[in-house]
Coordinates of N, CA and C in Angstrom, one line a residue:
X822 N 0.8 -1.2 0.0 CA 0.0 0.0 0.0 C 0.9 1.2 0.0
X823 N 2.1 1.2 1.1 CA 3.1 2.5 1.0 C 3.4 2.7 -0.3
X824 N 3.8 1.6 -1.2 CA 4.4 1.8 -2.6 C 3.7 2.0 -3.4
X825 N 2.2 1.9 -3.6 CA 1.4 2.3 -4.4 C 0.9 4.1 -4.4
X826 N 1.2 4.6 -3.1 CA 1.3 5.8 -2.9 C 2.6 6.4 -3.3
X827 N 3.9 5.7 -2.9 CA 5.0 6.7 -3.4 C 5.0 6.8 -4.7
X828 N 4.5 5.8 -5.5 CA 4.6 5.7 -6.6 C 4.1 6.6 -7.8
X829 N 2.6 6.6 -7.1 CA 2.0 7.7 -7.7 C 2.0 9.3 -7.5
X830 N 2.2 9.3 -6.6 CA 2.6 10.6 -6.1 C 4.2 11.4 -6.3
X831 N 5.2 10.1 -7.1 CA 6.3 10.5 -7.4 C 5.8 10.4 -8.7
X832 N 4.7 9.7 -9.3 CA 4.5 10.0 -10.7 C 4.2 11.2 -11.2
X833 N 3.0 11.9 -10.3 CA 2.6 13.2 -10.3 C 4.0 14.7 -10.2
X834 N 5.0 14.3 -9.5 CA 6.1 14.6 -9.5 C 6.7 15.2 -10.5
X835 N 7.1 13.8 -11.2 CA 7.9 13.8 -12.5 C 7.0 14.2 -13.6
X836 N 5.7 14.3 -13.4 CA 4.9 14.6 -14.7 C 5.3 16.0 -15.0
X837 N 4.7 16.4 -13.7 CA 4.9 18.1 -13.5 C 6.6 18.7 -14.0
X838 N 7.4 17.9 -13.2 CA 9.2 18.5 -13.8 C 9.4 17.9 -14.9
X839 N 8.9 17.0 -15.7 CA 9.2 16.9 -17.2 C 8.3 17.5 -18.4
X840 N 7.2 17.4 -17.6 CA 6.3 17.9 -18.9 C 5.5 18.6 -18.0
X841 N 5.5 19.5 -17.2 CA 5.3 20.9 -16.8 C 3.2 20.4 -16.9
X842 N 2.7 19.2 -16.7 CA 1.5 19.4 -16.8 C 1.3 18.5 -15.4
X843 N 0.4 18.8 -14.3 CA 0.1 18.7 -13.4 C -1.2 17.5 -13.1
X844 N -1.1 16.5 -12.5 CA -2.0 15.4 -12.7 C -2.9 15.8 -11.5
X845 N -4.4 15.8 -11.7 CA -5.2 16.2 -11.0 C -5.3 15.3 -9.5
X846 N -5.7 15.9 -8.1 CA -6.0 15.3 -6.9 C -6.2 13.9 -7.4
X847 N -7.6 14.1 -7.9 CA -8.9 12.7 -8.2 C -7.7 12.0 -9.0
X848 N -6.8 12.2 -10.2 CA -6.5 11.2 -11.5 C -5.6 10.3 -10.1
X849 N -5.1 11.3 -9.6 CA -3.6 10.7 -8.5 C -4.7 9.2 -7.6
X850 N -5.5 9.9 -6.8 CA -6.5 8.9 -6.0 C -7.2 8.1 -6.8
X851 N -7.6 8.0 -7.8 CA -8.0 7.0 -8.7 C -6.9 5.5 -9.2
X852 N -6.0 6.5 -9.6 CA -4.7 5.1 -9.8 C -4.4 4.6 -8.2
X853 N -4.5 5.2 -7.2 CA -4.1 4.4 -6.3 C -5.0 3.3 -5.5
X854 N -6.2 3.8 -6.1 CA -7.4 3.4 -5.6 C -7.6 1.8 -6.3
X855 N -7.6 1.9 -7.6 CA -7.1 1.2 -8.6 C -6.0 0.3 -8.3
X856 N -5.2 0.3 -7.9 CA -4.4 -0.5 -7.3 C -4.1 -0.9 -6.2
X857 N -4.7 -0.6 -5.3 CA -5.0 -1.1 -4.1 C -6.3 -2.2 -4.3
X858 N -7.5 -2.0 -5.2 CA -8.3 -3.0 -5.3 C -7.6 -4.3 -6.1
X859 N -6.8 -4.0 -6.9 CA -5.7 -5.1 -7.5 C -5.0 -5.9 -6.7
X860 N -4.1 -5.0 -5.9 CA -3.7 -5.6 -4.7 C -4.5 -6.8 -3.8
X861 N -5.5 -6.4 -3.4 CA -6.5 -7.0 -2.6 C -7.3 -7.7 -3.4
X862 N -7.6 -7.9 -4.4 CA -8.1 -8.8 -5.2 C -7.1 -10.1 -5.8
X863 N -5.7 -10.0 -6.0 CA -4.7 -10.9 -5.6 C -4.3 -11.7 -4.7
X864 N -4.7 -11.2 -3.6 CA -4.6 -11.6 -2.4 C -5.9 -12.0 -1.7
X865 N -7.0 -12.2 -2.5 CA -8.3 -12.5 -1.6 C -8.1 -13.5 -1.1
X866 N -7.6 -14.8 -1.2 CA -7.3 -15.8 -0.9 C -7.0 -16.4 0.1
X867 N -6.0 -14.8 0.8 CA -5.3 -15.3 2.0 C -5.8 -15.3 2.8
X868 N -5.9 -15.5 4.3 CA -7.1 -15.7 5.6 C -6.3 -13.9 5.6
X869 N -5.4 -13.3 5.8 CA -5.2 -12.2 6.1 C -5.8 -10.8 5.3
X870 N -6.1 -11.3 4.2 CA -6.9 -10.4 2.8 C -8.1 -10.4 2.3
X871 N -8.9 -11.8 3.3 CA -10.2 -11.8 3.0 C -10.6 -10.6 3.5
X872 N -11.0 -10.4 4.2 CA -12.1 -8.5 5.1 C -11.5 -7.8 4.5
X873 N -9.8 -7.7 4.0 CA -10.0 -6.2 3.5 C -10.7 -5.3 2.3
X874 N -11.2 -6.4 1.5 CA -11.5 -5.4 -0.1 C -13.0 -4.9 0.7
X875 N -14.0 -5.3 2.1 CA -15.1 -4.6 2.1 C -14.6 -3.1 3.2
X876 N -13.5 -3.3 3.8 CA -12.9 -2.0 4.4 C -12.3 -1.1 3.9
X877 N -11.9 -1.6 2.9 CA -11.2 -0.6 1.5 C -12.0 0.3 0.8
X878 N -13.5 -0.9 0.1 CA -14.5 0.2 -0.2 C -15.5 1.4 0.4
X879 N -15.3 0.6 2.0 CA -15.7 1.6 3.0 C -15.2 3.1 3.3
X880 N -13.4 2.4 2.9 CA -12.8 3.8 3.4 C -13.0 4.7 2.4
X881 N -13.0 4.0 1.0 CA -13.0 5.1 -0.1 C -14.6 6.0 0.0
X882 N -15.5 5.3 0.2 CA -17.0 6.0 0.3 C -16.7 6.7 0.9
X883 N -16.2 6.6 2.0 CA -16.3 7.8 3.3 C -15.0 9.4 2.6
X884 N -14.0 8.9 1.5 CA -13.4 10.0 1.1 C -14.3 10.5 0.2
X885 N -14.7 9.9 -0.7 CA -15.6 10.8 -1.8 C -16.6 11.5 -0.9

């Protein structure tokens, strides 16, 4: 989950200092969003990943 944030958020980074165009709040929170349900959809299997994809969609409701 840490890496799917640095990631994106160093993508937003480099977008801006290479090509001077700025990736919106929402585009940033959508790819991470997006990859965290990947994440957890990979992993449903495990006893440790079952509960999280319905706390995940919880948390996101509660940000929008």
């Amino acid at each position: 989950a840490t890496q799917t944030v640095i990631f994106h958020l160093c993508k937003q980074t480099n977008n801006l200092i290479h090509n001077q165009i700025s990736i919106t709040a929402s585009a940033v929170f959508q790819g991470i969003d997006r990859d965290m349900r990947n994440i957890i959809s990979a992993r449903r299997h495990s006893k440790q990943f079952s509960s999280i994809m319905p706390l995940w969609l919880r948390y996101i409701s509660l940000c929008l």
